[in-house]
Coordinates of C-alpha atoms and ligand atoms in Angstrom, one line a residue:
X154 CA 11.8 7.4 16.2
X155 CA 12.3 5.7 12.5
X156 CA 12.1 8.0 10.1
X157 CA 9.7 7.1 7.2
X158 CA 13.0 6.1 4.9
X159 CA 14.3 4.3 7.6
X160 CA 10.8 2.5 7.9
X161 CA 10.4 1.4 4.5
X162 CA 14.3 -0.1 5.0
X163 CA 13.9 -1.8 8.7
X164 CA 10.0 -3.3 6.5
X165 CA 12.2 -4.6 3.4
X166 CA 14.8 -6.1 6.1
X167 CA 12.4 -7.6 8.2
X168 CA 10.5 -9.3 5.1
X169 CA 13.6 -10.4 3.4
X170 CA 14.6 -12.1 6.8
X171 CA 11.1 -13.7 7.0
X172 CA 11.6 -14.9 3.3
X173 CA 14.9 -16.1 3.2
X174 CA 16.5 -16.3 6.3
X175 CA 19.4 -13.1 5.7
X176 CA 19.2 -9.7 3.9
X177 CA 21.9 -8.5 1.8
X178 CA 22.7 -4.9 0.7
X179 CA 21.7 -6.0 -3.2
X180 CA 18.5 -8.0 -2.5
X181 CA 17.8 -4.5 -0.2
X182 CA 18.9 -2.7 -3.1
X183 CA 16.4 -4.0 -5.7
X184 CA 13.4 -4.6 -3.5
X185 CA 13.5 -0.5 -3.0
X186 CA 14.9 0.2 -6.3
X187 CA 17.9 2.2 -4.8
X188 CA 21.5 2.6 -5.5
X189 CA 23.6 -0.3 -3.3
X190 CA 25.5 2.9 -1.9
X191 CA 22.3 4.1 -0.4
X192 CA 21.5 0.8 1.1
X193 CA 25.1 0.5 2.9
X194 CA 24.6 4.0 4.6
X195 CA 21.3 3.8 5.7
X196 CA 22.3 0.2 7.1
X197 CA 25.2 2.1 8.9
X198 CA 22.8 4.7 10.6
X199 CA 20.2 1.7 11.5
X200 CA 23.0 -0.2 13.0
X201 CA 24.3 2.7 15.1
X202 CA 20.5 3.1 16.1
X203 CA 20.2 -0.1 17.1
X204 CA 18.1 -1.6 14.8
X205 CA 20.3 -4.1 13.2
X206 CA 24.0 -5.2 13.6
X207 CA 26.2 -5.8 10.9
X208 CA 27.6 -9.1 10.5
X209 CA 30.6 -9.6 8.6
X210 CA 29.9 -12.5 5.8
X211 CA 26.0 -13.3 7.5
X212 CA 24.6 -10.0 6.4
X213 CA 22.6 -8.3 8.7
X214 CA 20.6 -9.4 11.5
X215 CA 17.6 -7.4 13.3
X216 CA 18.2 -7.0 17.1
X217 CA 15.1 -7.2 19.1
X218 CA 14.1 -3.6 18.9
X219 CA 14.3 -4.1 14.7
X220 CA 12.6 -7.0 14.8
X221 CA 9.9 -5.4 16.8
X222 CA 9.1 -2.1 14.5
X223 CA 9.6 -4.9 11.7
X224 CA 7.2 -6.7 12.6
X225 CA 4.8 -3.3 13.1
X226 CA 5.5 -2.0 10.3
X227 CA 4.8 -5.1 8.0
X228 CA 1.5 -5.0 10.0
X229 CA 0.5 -2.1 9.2
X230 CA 1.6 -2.4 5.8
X231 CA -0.5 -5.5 5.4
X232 CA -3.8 -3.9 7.3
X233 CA -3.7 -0.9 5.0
X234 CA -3.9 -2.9 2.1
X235 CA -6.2 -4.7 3.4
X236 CA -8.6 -1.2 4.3
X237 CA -7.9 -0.5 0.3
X238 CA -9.2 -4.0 -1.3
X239 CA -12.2 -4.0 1.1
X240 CA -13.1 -0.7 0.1
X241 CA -12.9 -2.0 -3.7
X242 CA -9.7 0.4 -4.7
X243 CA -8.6 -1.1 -8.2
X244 CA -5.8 -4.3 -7.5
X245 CA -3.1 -2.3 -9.5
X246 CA -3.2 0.8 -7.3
X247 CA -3.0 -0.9 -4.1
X248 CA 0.7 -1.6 -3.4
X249 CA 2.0 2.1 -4.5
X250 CA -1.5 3.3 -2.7
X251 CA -0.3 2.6 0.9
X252 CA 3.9 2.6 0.1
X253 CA 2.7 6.4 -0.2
X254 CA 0.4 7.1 3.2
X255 CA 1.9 4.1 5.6
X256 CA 4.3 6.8 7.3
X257 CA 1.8 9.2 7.8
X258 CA -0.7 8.0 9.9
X259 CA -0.5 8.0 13.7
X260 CA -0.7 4.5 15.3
X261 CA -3.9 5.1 16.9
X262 CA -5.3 5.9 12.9
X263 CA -4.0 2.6 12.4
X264 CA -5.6 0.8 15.2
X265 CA -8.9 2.5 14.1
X266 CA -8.4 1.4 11.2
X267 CA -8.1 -2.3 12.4
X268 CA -11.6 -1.9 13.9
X269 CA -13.1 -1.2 10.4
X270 CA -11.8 -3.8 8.6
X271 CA -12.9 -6.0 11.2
X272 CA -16.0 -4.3 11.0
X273 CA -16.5 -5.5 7.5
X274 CA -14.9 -9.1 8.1
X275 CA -17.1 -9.8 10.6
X276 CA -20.4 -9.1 8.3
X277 CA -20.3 -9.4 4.7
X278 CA -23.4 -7.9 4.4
X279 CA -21.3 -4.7 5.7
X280 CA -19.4 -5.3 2.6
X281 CA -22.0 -5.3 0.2
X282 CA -24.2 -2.9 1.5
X283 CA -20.9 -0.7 0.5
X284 CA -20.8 -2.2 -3.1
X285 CA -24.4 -1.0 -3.6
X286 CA -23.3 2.6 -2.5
X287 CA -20.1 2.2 -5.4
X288 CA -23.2 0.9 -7.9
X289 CA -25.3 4.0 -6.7
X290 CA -22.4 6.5 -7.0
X291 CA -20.8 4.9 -10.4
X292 CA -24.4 5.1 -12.4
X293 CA -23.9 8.9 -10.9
X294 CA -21.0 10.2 -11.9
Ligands
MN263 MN1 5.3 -0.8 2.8

């Protein structure tokens, strides 16, 4: 099992990969604002786990098993935003919102979750019989 540092690094991989085709230690470095040093011995342990394999001069690629969790993991990441918007949390709290509860939810929570929000996507009236509770509760408080 990842653990949730290793999650946030095989996510960053996986989306840098998507983006531009290779992930290097420094563009790993800055997207998780951590020291380069870090980067290089987390990459080691994910490498001797299997994740990834370091290439010399390509960077790093994702082996089937990485690409995998990647690919969950960005899911999730996504989804959870997602649950946060349509629930009307403010735009600028989202991203630091779900970087600080996506490793602690059990995948069935998130595949619950994935029913709700397409419990609201399919019926927009769903949605906005929620905004008229927010109305109700903000003239409250
Ligand atoms: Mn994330």
């Amino acid at each position: 099992m990842a653990t949730p540092s290793m999650e946030d690094y095989i996510e960053q991989i996986y989306i840098l990969i998507e983006q531009k085709g290779y992930a290097r230690v420094s563009d790993i470095a800055e997207s998780l604002s951590v020291h380069p040093s870090s980067v290089t011995k987390m990459v080691q342990k994910l490498d001797k786990d299997e994740y990834l394999v370091y290439e010399k001069y390509r960077g790093f690629t994702l082996t089937p098993k990485g690409k995998k969790i990647g690919k969950r993991l960005v899911y999730r990441h996504d989804l959870l935003e997602e649950l946060l918007r349509t629930i009307g949390v403010m735009e600028e709290n989202i991203y630091n919102d779900v970087e600080g509860i996506e490793h602690h939810l059990s995948w069935n929570a998130i595949d619950r979750i994935g029913d709700l929000v397409q419990f609201f996507e399919e019926d927009e009236s769903r949605v906005l019989a929620l905004r008229e509770i927010q109305k109700k509760n903000e003239v409250q408080e």
